Amino acid sequence: MRTNGKITEIFSSVQGEGIYFGEEQIFVRFFGCNLNCKYCDTSLNYFTEYTPEELLHEIKLYKNASSTVSFTGGEPLLQKYFLKAALKLTRKEGFKNYLETNGILYSALEDILDYVDIVAMDMKLPSSTGHKDLWHHHQRFLEIASKKETFLKMVICKDTTEEDLRAGLKLIEEVNKFLVLVLQPNSFEADEPSSEKLESFKDIAKKCGITTCVIPQLHKKIGVK
Ligand code: SF4
């Protein structure tokens, strides 16, 4: 199915989150999200429509900056037909495809996984996001994603509960305990977790045998996009 994509912005910068933090990447921010996390700081107020070929043309303008394209959002998997066409083109052009996702739309992931190199998957803890729990969706998603290089990210806020952390860890243990987990402190000052809480969460994860690191949002710390 041919469809245009709704894209909010395209730019190059350093990756500010997860285990590839600090790496220069080309970012394609997809318009639209299926969640409304209470800590969300992504502004998705506008979009421009592109065909997959037009998007590739824009991406190639940044070719000197990086050979990795981060498909981010919003939630890129909401536009799976366009995403798949774009991934095929970037792959053919020699780019590495990095998918940032909230880890819910598992059927869409299955359809595009062949063209993805790295999956950066969020695990949404209800006490962090203010949503109902999404464990079932996350489990199905992770089972599919872990066929490729995958790491997980949990945003930890002041109110995040140990119970939610343990539920997430249990799920990771059941699917693939060798995946790396990043605990990302919420950067809004009023909702920032204490360093004691982060240490204690890291210890709990370590005791479950899951490799875990605490990584704040680098781009905010160094003041880039
Ligand atoms: S999934 Fe990401 S983009 Fe969507 S509301 Fe949550 S933080 Fe914002």
Coordinates of N, CA, C and O and ligand atoms in Angstrom, one line a residue, residues 33-37 39-42 44 73-75 102 122 124 131, ligand 1:
C33 N 0.9 10.1 18.1 CA 1.3 9.1 19.1 C 0.0 8.4 19.7 O -1.0 9.1 19.7
N34 N 0.1 7.2 20.1 CA -1.1 6.5 20.6 C -1.1 6.5 22.1 O -2.0 5.9 22.8
L35 N -0.2 7.3 22.7 CA -0.2 7.4 24.2 C -0.2 8.9 24.6 O 0.0 9.7 23.7
N36 N -0.3 9.1 25.8 CA -0.2 10.5 26.3 C 0.5 10.5 27.7 O -0.2 10.8 28.7
C37 N 1.8 10.1 27.7 CA 2.5 10.0 28.9 C 2.6 11.3 29.7 O 2.8 12.3 29.1
Y39 N 4.8 12.6 31.4 CA 6.1 13.2 31.4 C 6.5 13.6 30.0 O 7.6 14.1 29.7
C40 N 5.6 13.4 29.0 CA 6.0 13.7 27.6 C 6.4 15.1 27.3 O 5.8 16.0 27.7
D41 N 7.6 15.3 26.7 CA 8.1 16.6 26.3 C 8.2 16.7 24.8 O 8.9 17.6 24.3
T42 N 7.6 15.8 24.0 CA 7.7 15.9 22.6 C 6.6 16.7 22.0 O 5.4 16.5 22.3
L44 N 4.4 17.8 19.0 CA 4.0 17.2 17.7 C 2.8 18.0 17.2 O 1.7 17.5 17.0
G73 N 9.5 9.4 17.3 CA 8.2 10.1 17.3 C 8.0 10.9 18.5 O 9.0 11.4 19.1
G74 N 6.7 10.9 18.9 CA 5.6 10.1 18.5 C 5.8 8.6 18.4 O 6.7 8.1 19.1
E75 N 5.0 8.0 17.6 CA 5.1 6.5 17.5 C 5.2 6.2 16.0 O 4.2 6.2 15.3
N102 N 7.4 3.0 21.5 CA 6.8 2.8 22.8 C 6.4 1.4 23.1 O 5.9 1.1 24.2
D122 N 10.7 1.4 24.6 CA 10.2 1.9 25.9 C 9.4 0.8 26.6 O 8.6 0.2 26.0
K124 N 6.6 1.1 29.4 CA 5.9 2.1 30.1 C 5.3 1.6 31.4 O 4.4 0.8 31.4
H131 N -0.8 6.0 32.7 CA -1.7 5.1 31.9 C -2.0 3.8 32.7 O -1.4 3.5 33.7
Ligands
SF4_1 S1 5.0 7.4 23.9 FE1 6.7 9.0 23.8 S2 5.9 10.5 22.3 FE2 4.1 9.3 23.0 S3 3.2 10.4 24.7 FE3 4.6 8.9 25.6 S4 6.6 10.0 25.8 FE4 5.3 11.2 24.4

